[in-house]
Coordinates of C-alpha atoms in Angstrom, one line a residue:
Chain T
M612 CA 48.3 -118.0 -5.3
T613 CA 45.5 -117.4 -7.7
R614 CA 46.0 -116.6 -10.9
Q615 CA 43.6 -114.6 -13.1
I616 CA 42.8 -114.9 -16.8
T617 CA 41.0 -112.1 -18.8
V618 CA 39.9 -113.0 -22.4
I619 CA 39.6 -109.7 -23.7
S620 CA 39.0 -109.0 -28.1
G621 CA 38.9 -105.0 -29.4
K622 CA 36.3 -105.9 -31.7
G623 CA 32.9 -107.2 -29.8
G624 CA 31.3 -110.4 -31.3
T625 CA 34.2 -112.7 -31.8
G626 CA 33.6 -115.2 -29.5
K627 CA 35.0 -113.6 -26.1
T628 CA 31.6 -114.9 -24.2
T629 CA 31.8 -118.3 -25.6
I630 CA 35.5 -119.3 -25.3
S631 CA 35.5 -117.7 -21.1
S632 CA 32.3 -119.8 -20.2
A633 CA 33.8 -123.0 -21.6
F634 CA 37.1 -122.0 -19.6
A635 CA 35.1 -121.9 -17.4
S636 CA 33.3 -125.2 -17.6
L637 CA 36.8 -127.1 -17.9
A638 CA 38.4 -125.4 -15.1
D639 CA 38.3 -127.2 -11.9
D640 CA 38.7 -125.1 -9.4
V641 CA 37.3 -122.1 -10.5
V642 CA 35.7 -117.8 -10.3
I643 CA 34.1 -116.4 -12.7
A644 CA 34.2 -112.7 -12.9
D645 CA 31.9 -111.4 -16.0
C646 CA 33.6 -107.9 -16.4
D647 CA 31.8 -106.5 -19.5
V648 CA 29.4 -104.6 -17.2
D649 CA 27.6 -103.0 -20.1
A650 CA 26.5 -105.7 -22.1
A651 CA 27.1 -108.2 -20.1
D652 CA 26.2 -111.4 -21.5
M653 CA 27.9 -114.5 -19.3
H654 CA 24.6 -115.2 -17.1
L655 CA 22.5 -116.3 -19.7
I656 CA 25.2 -119.6 -20.2
M657 CA 25.7 -119.7 -16.6
A658 CA 22.5 -119.2 -14.7
P659 CA 24.1 -118.0 -11.7
E660 CA 21.9 -118.3 -8.5
I661 CA 22.5 -114.8 -6.7
L662 CA 23.5 -115.2 -3.2
E663 CA 24.5 -111.5 -2.5
T664 CA 23.7 -108.2 -4.1
K665 CA 25.8 -104.8 -3.0
D666 CA 25.3 -101.4 -4.2
F667 CA 27.5 -99.9 -6.5
Y668 CA 28.4 -96.2 -6.2
G669 CA 30.1 -94.7 -9.0
L670 CA 30.7 -91.3 -9.5
K671 CA 29.0 -88.6 -7.1
V672 CA 26.7 -86.2 -8.7
A673 CA 25.9 -82.3 -8.1
S674 CA 22.9 -81.4 -7.1
I675 CA 21.6 -77.2 -6.3
D676 CA 19.6 -76.6 -3.7
P677 CA 16.7 -73.7 -5.0
D678 CA 15.8 -72.3 -2.3
L679 CA 19.8 -71.2 -1.8
C680 CA 20.9 -70.6 -4.9
T681 CA 21.2 -66.8 -5.9
A682 CA 21.4 -67.8 -9.7
C683 CA 25.1 -65.6 -9.4
G684 CA 25.7 -68.3 -12.0
I685 CA 29.4 -69.0 -11.2
C686 CA 28.8 -72.6 -10.8
E687 CA 28.1 -72.8 -14.5
R688 CA 30.6 -70.7 -15.5
S689 CA 33.3 -72.9 -13.5
C690 CA 32.3 -76.1 -14.6
R691 CA 34.2 -77.7 -17.3
F692 CA 31.7 -80.3 -18.4
G693 CA 28.9 -78.0 -19.9
A694 CA 26.8 -80.0 -17.1
I695 CA 25.0 -77.1 -15.4
G696 CA 23.2 -74.6 -18.1
P697 CA 22.1 -71.3 -18.0
D698 CA 19.0 -72.5 -16.0
L699 CA 21.4 -73.5 -13.4
H700 CA 20.2 -77.0 -13.8
V701 CA 22.6 -80.2 -13.5
D702 CA 22.4 -82.3 -16.2
V703 CA 23.6 -85.7 -14.6
Y704 CA 24.6 -87.5 -17.5
R705 CA 27.0 -84.6 -18.4
C706 CA 28.1 -84.1 -14.8
E707 CA 31.8 -85.7 -14.3
G708 CA 31.5 -85.6 -10.0
C709 CA 34.2 -83.3 -9.7
A710 CA 32.8 -80.9 -6.9
V711 CA 33.8 -78.2 -8.3
C712 CA 30.7 -76.1 -8.5
E713 CA 30.3 -77.3 -5.1
Y714 CA 33.8 -75.5 -3.9
V715 CA 32.8 -72.7 -6.3
C716 CA 29.8 -72.1 -4.6
P717 CA 29.4 -68.9 -2.2
S718 CA 25.6 -69.5 -1.1
D719 CA 26.9 -73.5 0.1
A720 CA 23.7 -74.3 -2.2
I721 CA 25.5 -77.2 -4.4
T722 CA 26.0 -80.7 -2.4
M723 CA 27.9 -84.0 -4.4
L724 CA 25.6 -86.6 -3.7
D725 CA 25.6 -90.4 -4.0
R726 CA 24.5 -92.0 -6.9
K727 CA 23.7 -95.3 -7.5
A728 CA 25.3 -96.4 -10.7
G729 CA 24.7 -100.2 -10.8
D730 CA 24.3 -103.8 -8.5
V731 CA 27.7 -105.8 -8.0
F732 CA 27.0 -110.0 -8.2
T733 CA 27.9 -112.8 -5.8
S734 CA 26.4 -116.2 -7.3
M735 CA 27.2 -119.5 -7.3
T736 CA 26.7 -121.7 -10.9
R737 CA 27.0 -125.0 -11.9
F738 CA 31.0 -124.3 -12.2
G739 CA 31.7 -122.6 -9.2
P740 CA 31.0 -118.7 -7.7
M741 CA 31.0 -116.3 -9.8
A742 CA 31.0 -112.4 -9.9
H743 CA 28.9 -109.7 -12.4
A744 CA 27.1 -106.4 -12.2
R745 CA 24.4 -104.6 -14.4
L746 CA 25.6 -101.0 -14.9
G747 CA 22.6 -98.6 -14.4
I748 CA 22.2 -96.7 -17.8
G749 CA 24.4 -94.8 -19.5
E750 CA 26.4 -94.8 -16.5
E751 CA 29.6 -93.0 -16.4
A752 CA 32.4 -94.9 -13.8
S753 CA 32.2 -98.6 -16.1
G754 CA 36.2 -99.3 -15.0
K755 CA 35.3 -98.6 -11.6
L756 CA 32.3 -101.2 -11.6
V757 CA 34.8 -103.5 -13.8
S758 CA 37.6 -103.2 -10.7
A759 CA 34.7 -103.7 -8.0
V760 CA 33.9 -106.8 -9.8
R761 CA 37.2 -108.2 -10.0
D762 CA 37.8 -107.2 -6.2
A763 CA 34.1 -109.7 -5.7
A764 CA 36.0 -111.9 -7.8
T765 CA 38.9 -112.6 -5.9
E766 CA 37.0 -112.4 -2.3
L767 CA 35.3 -115.5 -4.0
A768 CA 38.7 -116.6 -4.1
L769 CA 39.8 -116.3 -1.3
R770 CA 36.8 -117.7 0.3
Y771 CA 36.6 -120.7 -1.9
N772 CA 40.3 -121.5 -1.6
K773 CA 39.9 -121.8 -5.7
S774 CA 43.5 -121.0 -8.2
T775 CA 41.6 -119.7 -10.9
I776 CA 39.7 -116.5 -11.8
I777 CA 38.8 -116.5 -15.5
I778 CA 37.4 -112.7 -16.5
D779 CA 35.1 -112.2 -19.4
G780 CA 36.6 -109.3 -20.4
P781 CA 34.9 -106.4 -22.7
P782 CA 35.5 -105.1 -26.2
G783 CA 37.2 -101.9 -27.2
T784 CA 40.6 -100.1 -25.7
G785 CA 39.5 -97.7 -23.2
C786 CA 38.8 -97.7 -19.3
S787 CA 36.8 -100.8 -18.6
V788 CA 39.4 -102.8 -21.0
I789 CA 42.7 -101.1 -18.5
A790 CA 40.7 -101.8 -15.5
S791 CA 39.8 -105.7 -16.8
I792 CA 43.5 -106.6 -17.8
T793 CA 46.1 -104.6 -14.8
G794 CA 47.4 -107.0 -12.7
V795 CA 46.0 -110.5 -14.4
D796 CA 48.8 -113.2 -15.3
L797 CA 47.7 -113.4 -19.1
V798 CA 45.2 -112.0 -21.4
L799 CA 43.5 -114.2 -24.0
I800 CA 42.7 -112.4 -27.5
V801 CA 40.2 -113.7 -29.0
T802 CA 40.0 -112.4 -32.7
E803 CA 38.6 -113.2 -36.7
P804 CA 40.0 -112.7 -39.8
T805 CA 38.2 -109.9 -41.0
V806 CA 40.0 -106.5 -42.0
S807 CA 38.3 -104.9 -38.7
G808 CA 38.7 -108.4 -36.3
M809 CA 42.6 -107.4 -37.1
H810 CA 42.6 -104.2 -37.1
D811 CA 41.6 -104.4 -33.7
L812 CA 43.4 -107.2 -32.4
E813 CA 46.9 -104.9 -33.5
R814 CA 45.6 -101.8 -31.3
V815 CA 43.9 -104.5 -28.2
S816 CA 47.6 -106.2 -28.3
E817 CA 49.4 -102.5 -28.2
V818 CA 47.2 -102.2 -25.1
V819 CA 48.4 -105.1 -23.8
E820 CA 52.0 -104.1 -24.4
H821 CA 51.5 -101.1 -22.8
F822 CA 50.1 -102.5 -19.8
R823 CA 53.0 -105.4 -20.3
I824 CA 50.9 -108.3 -20.0
P825 CA 51.3 -111.4 -21.2
A826 CA 49.0 -112.2 -24.4
L827 CA 48.0 -115.3 -26.0
V828 CA 45.8 -115.2 -29.1
C829 CA 42.9 -117.5 -30.0
I830 CA 41.6 -117.3 -34.1
N831 CA 37.7 -118.0 -34.4
K832 CA 35.7 -118.3 -37.4
S833 CA 39.1 -118.9 -39.2
N834 CA 37.6 -120.2 -42.1
I835 CA 35.8 -117.9 -43.2
N836 CA 39.3 -116.2 -45.0
E837 CA 41.8 -118.3 -44.8
Q838 CA 44.1 -116.0 -46.4
N839 CA 43.6 -113.4 -43.5
T840 CA 44.1 -116.0 -40.7
N841 CA 47.6 -116.5 -42.1
R842 CA 48.0 -112.7 -42.0
I843 CA 47.0 -113.1 -38.0
L844 CA 49.5 -116.1 -37.4
D845 CA 52.2 -113.3 -39.3
H846 CA 51.8 -111.1 -37.3
C847 CA 51.5 -112.8 -33.7
R848 CA 54.6 -114.4 -34.9
S849 CA 56.2 -110.5 -35.4
R850 CA 54.5 -109.5 -31.5
Q851 CA 55.7 -112.8 -30.1
M852 CA 52.6 -114.1 -29.3
D853 CA 51.4 -117.4 -29.4
V854 CA 48.3 -118.6 -30.9
V855 CA 46.5 -121.1 -28.7
G856 CA 43.9 -121.8 -30.8
I857 CA 42.1 -122.0 -34.4
L858 CA 38.7 -122.5 -34.5
P859 CA 36.0 -122.6 -37.2
Y860 CA 33.5 -120.6 -38.5
D861 CA 30.2 -122.2 -37.4
R862 CA 27.1 -123.1 -35.9
T863 CA 28.5 -124.9 -32.8
P864 CA 28.3 -121.8 -30.0
T865 CA 24.9 -120.1 -31.4
D866 CA 23.3 -123.7 -31.2
A867 CA 24.7 -124.0 -27.5
M868 CA 23.6 -120.7 -26.3
L869 CA 19.8 -121.3 -27.9
V870 CA 19.8 -123.9 -25.0
G871 CA 22.0 -122.1 -22.5
K872 CA 24.8 -124.4 -22.6
T873 CA 28.2 -124.2 -22.9
V874 CA 30.0 -125.5 -26.3
V875 CA 32.1 -128.3 -24.2
E876 CA 28.5 -129.1 -22.5
Y877 CA 26.7 -128.7 -25.7
V878 CA 28.6 -130.7 -28.2
D879 CA 31.5 -133.0 -28.7
N880 CA 32.6 -131.6 -31.9
D881 CA 36.0 -129.9 -33.7
F882 CA 34.9 -126.5 -32.2
S883 CA 34.5 -128.1 -28.8
S884 CA 37.3 -130.2 -28.9
G885 CA 39.5 -127.3 -30.1
V886 CA 38.0 -125.6 -27.3
R887 CA 39.3 -128.1 -25.2
A888 CA 42.4 -128.3 -26.7
M889 CA 42.8 -124.7 -26.0
W890 CA 42.1 -124.9 -22.6
E891 CA 44.7 -127.2 -21.7
K892 CA 47.6 -125.4 -23.4
V893 CA 46.1 -121.6 -21.2
Q894 CA 46.9 -123.6 -18.4
K895 CA 50.3 -124.4 -19.1
Y896 CA 51.2 -120.6 -19.5
L897 CA 48.6 -119.6 -16.5
F898 CA 50.1 -121.7 -14.4
A899 CA 54.2 -121.5 -15.3
E900 CA 56.6 -120.8 -12.8
Chain P
M237 CA 19.5 -84.5 -39.3
K238 CA 21.4 -86.8 -36.5
I239 CA 20.9 -90.6 -37.6
A240 CA 23.1 -92.9 -34.5
I241 CA 23.4 -97.0 -35.7
A242 CA 24.0 -98.5 -31.8
S243 CA 23.7 -101.8 -29.9
G244 CA 23.7 -103.6 -26.9
K245 CA 26.1 -106.1 -28.3
G246 CA 29.4 -105.5 -29.7
G247 CA 30.3 -107.0 -32.9
T248 CA 26.3 -107.2 -34.4
G249 CA 27.1 -105.4 -37.1
K250 CA 27.2 -101.3 -36.8
T251 CA 29.9 -100.4 -38.8
T252 CA 28.5 -102.7 -41.4
V253 CA 24.9 -100.6 -41.5
A254 CA 26.4 -97.5 -41.5
V255 CA 28.9 -97.9 -44.1
N256 CA 26.2 -99.6 -46.4
L257 CA 23.8 -97.2 -45.7
A258 CA 26.0 -94.4 -46.2
L259 CA 27.0 -96.2 -49.6
S260 CA 23.2 -96.1 -50.7
L261 CA 22.3 -92.8 -49.3
G262 CA 24.4 -90.0 -51.5
E263 CA 25.7 -87.2 -50.4
V264 CA 26.6 -87.8 -46.1
Q265 CA 28.7 -87.3 -43.7
L266 CA 30.1 -90.5 -42.0
V267 CA 31.0 -90.0 -38.4
D268 CA 33.0 -92.9 -36.6
C269 CA 32.2 -92.6 -32.1
D270 CA 33.5 -95.9 -32.0
V271 CA 37.0 -94.2 -30.9
E272 CA 38.0 -96.7 -29.6
E273 CA 37.9 -99.2 -32.4
P274 CA 36.8 -96.8 -35.8
N275 CA 36.2 -99.3 -38.1
C276 CA 34.3 -98.1 -40.9
N277 CA 37.9 -96.1 -42.8
L278 CA 38.9 -100.0 -43.4
F279 CA 35.9 -100.4 -45.2
L280 CA 36.0 -97.1 -47.2
R281 CA 40.3 -96.8 -47.8
S282 CA 39.9 -92.9 -47.7
D283 CA 42.9 -91.3 -47.3
L284 CA 42.7 -89.9 -43.7
E285 CA 43.9 -86.8 -43.0
K286 CA 43.9 -84.9 -39.8
Y287 CA 41.9 -82.7 -38.6
Q288 CA 42.9 -81.7 -34.6
D289 CA 44.5 -83.1 -31.6
V290 CA 42.4 -83.9 -28.6
V291 CA 43.8 -82.0 -26.3
L292 CA 42.6 -82.6 -22.1
P293 CA 43.9 -80.1 -19.8
V294 CA 46.0 -81.9 -16.8
P295 CA 47.7 -79.8 -14.1
R296 CA 51.4 -78.8 -13.5
I297 CA 52.5 -78.8 -10.0
D298 CA 55.2 -76.8 -9.9
G299 CA 57.9 -77.6 -7.0
N300 CA 59.2 -75.0 -5.4
K301 CA 55.7 -73.4 -5.0
C302 CA 54.1 -76.6 -3.6
T303 CA 54.1 -77.1 0.4
H304 CA 53.1 -80.8 0.1
C305 CA 50.3 -79.7 2.5
G306 CA 47.8 -82.2 0.5
K307 CA 44.8 -80.4 -0.6
C308 CA 45.1 -80.8 -4.0
A309 CA 45.5 -85.0 -3.2
Q310 CA 42.1 -84.5 -1.1
F311 CA 40.0 -82.6 -3.5
C312 CA 40.9 -85.2 -6.6
Q313 CA 37.6 -86.6 -6.8
Y314 CA 39.3 -89.1 -9.5
N315 CA 42.6 -89.7 -7.6
A316 CA 44.9 -88.2 -10.3
I317 CA 47.0 -86.3 -7.2
A318 CA 48.4 -89.1 -4.2
L319 CA 50.5 -87.5 -1.8
L320 CA 53.6 -88.9 -1.1
S321 CA 56.6 -88.1 1.3
S322 CA 58.5 -86.6 -1.4
G323 CA 55.2 -84.5 -2.7
P324 CA 52.2 -85.3 -5.0
M325 CA 52.1 -87.6 -7.3
L326 CA 50.2 -86.9 -10.7
F327 CA 48.6 -89.9 -12.8
P328 CA 47.8 -88.0 -16.1
Q329 CA 45.8 -91.1 -17.5
L330 CA 43.4 -90.1 -14.6
C331 CA 42.5 -86.8 -14.6
H332 CA 39.3 -85.4 -16.1
G333 CA 40.6 -82.3 -16.3
C334 CA 38.2 -80.2 -13.7
G335 CA 40.5 -77.5 -12.5
G336 CA 39.8 -78.7 -9.3
C337 CA 43.2 -78.8 -8.2
I338 CA 44.1 -75.4 -9.2
L339 CA 41.3 -74.1 -7.4
V340 CA 41.8 -75.2 -4.1
C341 CA 45.6 -74.8 -3.7
P342 CA 46.3 -72.4 -1.3
E343 CA 50.1 -71.7 -3.2
S344 CA 49.4 -71.0 -6.7
A345 CA 51.4 -73.8 -6.9
I346 CA 49.4 -75.4 -10.2
S347 CA 48.5 -74.7 -13.2
E348 CA 47.6 -76.5 -16.9
D349 CA 49.4 -77.7 -19.8
G350 CA 47.2 -80.0 -21.9
R351 CA 47.5 -83.8 -23.0
I352 CA 47.1 -84.9 -26.3
T353 CA 45.0 -88.2 -26.0
G354 CA 42.7 -88.4 -29.3
V355 CA 42.9 -87.6 -32.7
I356 CA 40.2 -85.8 -35.2
E357 CA 40.6 -86.9 -38.9
R358 CA 38.5 -86.6 -41.9
G359 CA 38.7 -87.9 -45.7
R360 CA 36.2 -88.0 -48.9
V361 CA 35.4 -90.8 -50.1
Y362 CA 32.9 -92.1 -53.2
D363 CA 32.2 -88.7 -54.3
T364 CA 29.6 -89.0 -51.9
I365 CA 30.9 -89.6 -48.2
N366 CA 32.6 -87.2 -45.8
L367 CA 34.1 -89.2 -43.6
W368 CA 35.2 -88.3 -39.8
Q369 CA 37.0 -90.5 -36.7
G370 CA 37.8 -90.3 -33.6
K371 CA 40.8 -92.3 -32.8
L372 CA 41.5 -92.1 -28.7
F373 CA 44.9 -93.6 -27.8
I374 CA 46.7 -96.9 -26.6
G375 CA 46.5 -96.5 -22.9
E376 CA 44.0 -94.0 -22.5
A377 CA 41.0 -94.4 -20.6
M378 CA 38.5 -91.8 -21.9
A379 CA 36.9 -92.6 -24.9
S380 CA 34.0 -89.5 -23.8
P381 CA 36.3 -86.2 -24.8
V382 CA 37.6 -87.7 -28.1
I383 CA 33.8 -88.3 -28.8
R384 CA 32.6 -85.6 -28.0
Q385 CA 35.0 -83.1 -30.1
L386 CA 34.5 -85.2 -32.6
K387 CA 30.5 -84.9 -32.7
S388 CA 31.3 -81.0 -32.5
S389 CA 33.5 -80.6 -35.3
I390 CA 30.9 -81.9 -38.6
G391 CA 28.7 -78.6 -39.6
E392 CA 24.8 -78.8 -39.1
E393 CA 24.2 -79.6 -42.7
G394 CA 23.1 -82.3 -44.3
I395 CA 22.4 -86.2 -43.3
K396 CA 24.8 -87.5 -40.3
I397 CA 25.0 -91.2 -39.8
I398 CA 27.1 -91.8 -36.6
D399 CA 28.6 -95.0 -35.8
S400 CA 28.1 -95.4 -32.5
P401 CA 30.6 -97.8 -29.6
P402 CA 28.9 -100.8 -28.3
G403 CA 27.3 -101.2 -25.1
T404 CA 25.5 -98.3 -23.2
A405 CA 27.9 -96.5 -20.9
C406 CA 29.3 -93.0 -20.9
P407 CA 30.6 -93.5 -24.5
V408 CA 27.2 -94.3 -26.3
I409 CA 25.4 -91.3 -24.4
A410 CA 28.2 -89.1 -25.9
S411 CA 26.9 -90.7 -29.3
L412 CA 23.4 -91.0 -28.6
K413 CA 23.2 -86.9 -27.7
D414 CA 21.3 -84.6 -30.1
V415 CA 20.8 -87.6 -32.8
D416 CA 17.0 -87.4 -34.4
Y417 CA 16.8 -91.3 -34.4
C418 CA 18.4 -94.1 -33.3
V419 CA 19.1 -97.4 -35.5
L420 CA 19.6 -100.6 -33.3
I421 CA 21.5 -103.3 -34.3
T422 CA 21.1 -107.1 -33.2
E423 CA 21.3 -110.5 -34.1
P424 CA 18.9 -112.7 -33.5
T425 CA 20.3 -114.9 -30.1
P426 CA 19.9 -115.1 -26.7
F427 CA 23.0 -112.5 -26.4
G428 CA 21.9 -110.3 -28.7
L429 CA 18.0 -110.1 -27.5
N430 CA 19.5 -109.6 -24.0
D431 CA 22.1 -106.6 -24.7
L432 CA 18.7 -105.0 -27.3
V433 CA 16.7 -104.8 -24.3
L434 CA 19.6 -102.7 -22.2
A435 CA 19.9 -100.4 -25.7
V436 CA 16.7 -99.8 -25.9
E437 CA 15.9 -98.0 -22.6
V438 CA 18.9 -96.4 -22.8
V439 CA 17.1 -94.4 -26.4
R440 CA 13.7 -94.5 -24.3
Q441 CA 16.1 -93.5 -21.0
M442 CA 17.2 -90.5 -23.7
G443 CA 13.6 -89.8 -25.7
I444 CA 15.0 -90.6 -28.9
P445 CA 13.2 -92.6 -31.7
F446 CA 14.1 -95.9 -32.5
G447 CA 14.1 -99.0 -34.6
V448 CA 15.7 -102.7 -35.1
I449 CA 18.2 -103.7 -38.3
I450 CA 17.8 -108.2 -36.8
N451 CA 21.6 -108.7 -38.6
R452 CA 21.7 -112.7 -39.8
H453 CA 19.0 -113.1 -39.4
G454 CA 18.0 -116.9 -39.6
M455 CA 21.0 -117.8 -37.1
G456 CA 19.3 -118.1 -34.4
D457 CA 15.7 -118.1 -33.1
D458 CA 12.5 -115.5 -33.7
R459 CA 12.8 -114.1 -29.7
V460 CA 13.9 -111.1 -31.3
D461 CA 11.0 -110.8 -33.7
V462 CA 8.3 -111.7 -31.0
Y463 CA 10.3 -109.1 -28.3
C464 CA 9.9 -106.4 -31.0
K465 CA 6.5 -107.3 -31.9
A466 CA 5.2 -107.2 -28.0
E467 CA 7.0 -104.2 -27.7
N468 CA 6.0 -102.1 -30.5
I469 CA 9.6 -101.5 -32.0
P470 CA 9.4 -101.6 -35.9
V471 CA 12.2 -103.6 -37.3
L472 CA 13.7 -101.6 -40.3
M473 CA 15.3 -104.8 -41.8
R474 CA 16.7 -108.2 -42.0
I475 CA 19.7 -108.5 -43.4
P476 CA 20.0 -112.9 -43.7
D477 CA 22.9 -114.8 -42.4
E478 CA 23.9 -115.0 -45.6
R479 CA 28.2 -116.5 -46.2
Q480 CA 28.8 -114.2 -48.8
I481 CA 28.4 -111.0 -46.7
A482 CA 30.6 -112.2 -43.9
V483 CA 33.3 -113.0 -46.9
L484 CA 33.1 -109.7 -48.2
Y485 CA 32.8 -108.8 -45.0
S486 CA 35.6 -110.1 -44.0
E487 CA 37.7 -108.7 -47.2
G488 CA 36.3 -105.2 -46.2
I489 CA 34.2 -105.2 -49.2
P490 CA 30.8 -103.2 -48.4
F491 CA 28.6 -105.4 -49.5
V492 CA 25.8 -102.7 -51.4
T493 CA 28.8 -102.9 -54.1
Q494 CA 28.4 -106.5 -55.1
M495 CA 25.4 -106.9 -54.0
T496 CA 23.4 -104.4 -55.5
E497 CA 19.8 -104.6 -54.6
W498 CA 20.7 -103.8 -51.3
K499 CA 21.1 -100.0 -52.3
E500 CA 17.9 -99.4 -53.0
R501 CA 16.8 -101.5 -49.7
F502 CA 18.6 -99.3 -48.1
R503 CA 17.3 -96.2 -49.6
K504 CA 13.8 -97.5 -48.5
M505 CA 14.5 -97.9 -45.2
F506 CA 15.9 -94.9 -45.1
G507 CA 12.5 -92.6 -45.6
D508 CA 10.8 -95.4 -43.2
I509 CA 13.1 -93.4 -40.8
V510 CA 12.8 -90.2 -42.5
S511 CA 8.7 -90.7 -41.6
Q512 CA 9.3 -91.7 -38.1
I513 CA 10.6 -88.8 -37.1
P514 CA 8.1 -86.6 -35.3
V515 CA 8.6 -82.8 -36.8
K516 CA 10.0 -80.5 -34.9
E517 CA 8.8 -77.1 -33.3
G518 CA 10.0 -74.3 -35.5
N519 CA 10.2 -76.9 -38.5

C-alpha cells in the first residue's frame, strides 16, 4: 500500500521545496510529485530526465464561427463570466468552458474546443521516479493539473513498486491546495515564526481539518523570532498537531540550491541533521498502522 | 493609476513591498488580492469592517419536479452534479455558477440560490491608506470570483496598489487584469529566477509594462541581475538581505516605519514607474 504525504505551507517561501526535496533524497523507495504546478521549482534540485510528456487539456474554450454567427447577441447575454464581448469575440482568459453559449446559440455558430493547458511529465531522477508538470500561462485548471500529476505519480508508484509518494504542494488554500491534499495520508505544514507565517498556518490548518487529514508541523527559520516560535508551539499544542521539526534561519537551503543539491546531500550541519531527524519522525506517522 | 505587485514564487516579498510602498506615498488605496492568504493587514492592523459578501449562484433542484433524466449532470462541465440512483446530487464547491443546468432541465426543476464563498472587507489606516481585502472562505476552491468582486468594489480615482497572489494561474490573471504597471518581486536564487521568468511571460502576454525588485539582495548570486540585463528589464530597487528587515517583518512591522530613509527610495521608485507607463490615448 503506497503512502502519500503532501508538504504545504499556506504562505509561500517558507521552505516547502527545500524540505520535500530533502525527504526525497532520504526516502528509500519513493516517487516524487511536484504539485506546485504554476511555479514549479523542484526540477531545479531533482534534475529529472523526462521519459514521457503528455498533453494536458484543461477546460474547453468557446469558439464562434463568424460565417454562421448572425450577431444576435444571445451568447453575450447568456455568458455569466463576461467572456463574450459586445463585438462577439471570446476572451479566452475569461471563458470558463461552461458551454452555455454553445447551447443557446440559435445558429449553431459556437463550438467548444479542447484547449491544451499544459504538459504532464513522468521522469527519472537520482532519487527515483518523478511526476511534474508545466501549466500554460494564465490557465484556469491548476487544480485539475495537480490531480493529473498525482495520477501520474500513483501510476509510477505502481509501475516501480514504490511505498511512498512525496508531494511538494502549492501555497495558498484554494483549488490547487485542495487538489494536492485530498486523499493523502499525511500533511506536513512548513511554517515560519513571522506574523504572515503564523496567520497562514492557522488558515491552512483549518483547511486540513476541514478535509480531515492528519497534519504535522515544521517550524523553519525558527530563530528569526523565538517568541513567535513559542506561539506556534502553543498553537500546535491546542490544535493537537505535532511539531516534528524546528529548523534554524540559515544559509544552507540557499547554498544547496545554488549548486542544485538537496540540503542533506550538500552538507552535514545543524540544518541538514534537523531535516534528517524530522524525516525519521515523519516516517513513523506515515507508516503507522 | 493601478500598480500590481506580483511574483511567480511565493514568499519573495510582495506584501512587504506593497505595504511599504503604500506607507511611503501618502493617499493610496491598497488592495489585497491574495484572497487565499490576505496578509497586508497583519502589517497595518486596521479595524476592518465588512463591505460585502461574495455570493456565487448555485443550483437548487426541486425533487418533486425532477424526473432523474440526468441532463443537468451531463451538461455540467465541472462535475458539480452527479446522477445517483436516488436522483441528482450537488457538489456546490465545484459549481462555477454558469447557469447551464437551469437552461437544459426540461422540467424547469432547477432554480438558483446564492452561496457565500468569501467576503470583501475595508478599513482606513495611517490617515492615508484605504485598505481593501478579499478573503476566500476555508474549504472553498475558487479565488478568482472573490478577486474580481474585490477589484470592482474600488473606485477608479487615485493611486491603487494591488497585492497579487503568487503563481501564474487564473487568480494572478484576475489580479493583473487592467493594471497600468506590474512590479515583479524576486530573490537572487535559482528558484527566484525560474519563477521570475514565468511571471515575465505572464505580464508580457498580457501586455503590461513591468519592472523587477530584487529582494534579499546578496543572499544568492547575480543570475537575476544578469537575466534582467539580457532581457532589458528595469531593476527598480534592490532590498538587501538584512537580518533587521527580516526581524521587523517577523513582528509585523513595516520596515519603512523604522528605517525611514527607505520612504524616499520608494517614492523615487514610484516616480520611475510613473515615467515608464506609456501615456494612453485620450489622456
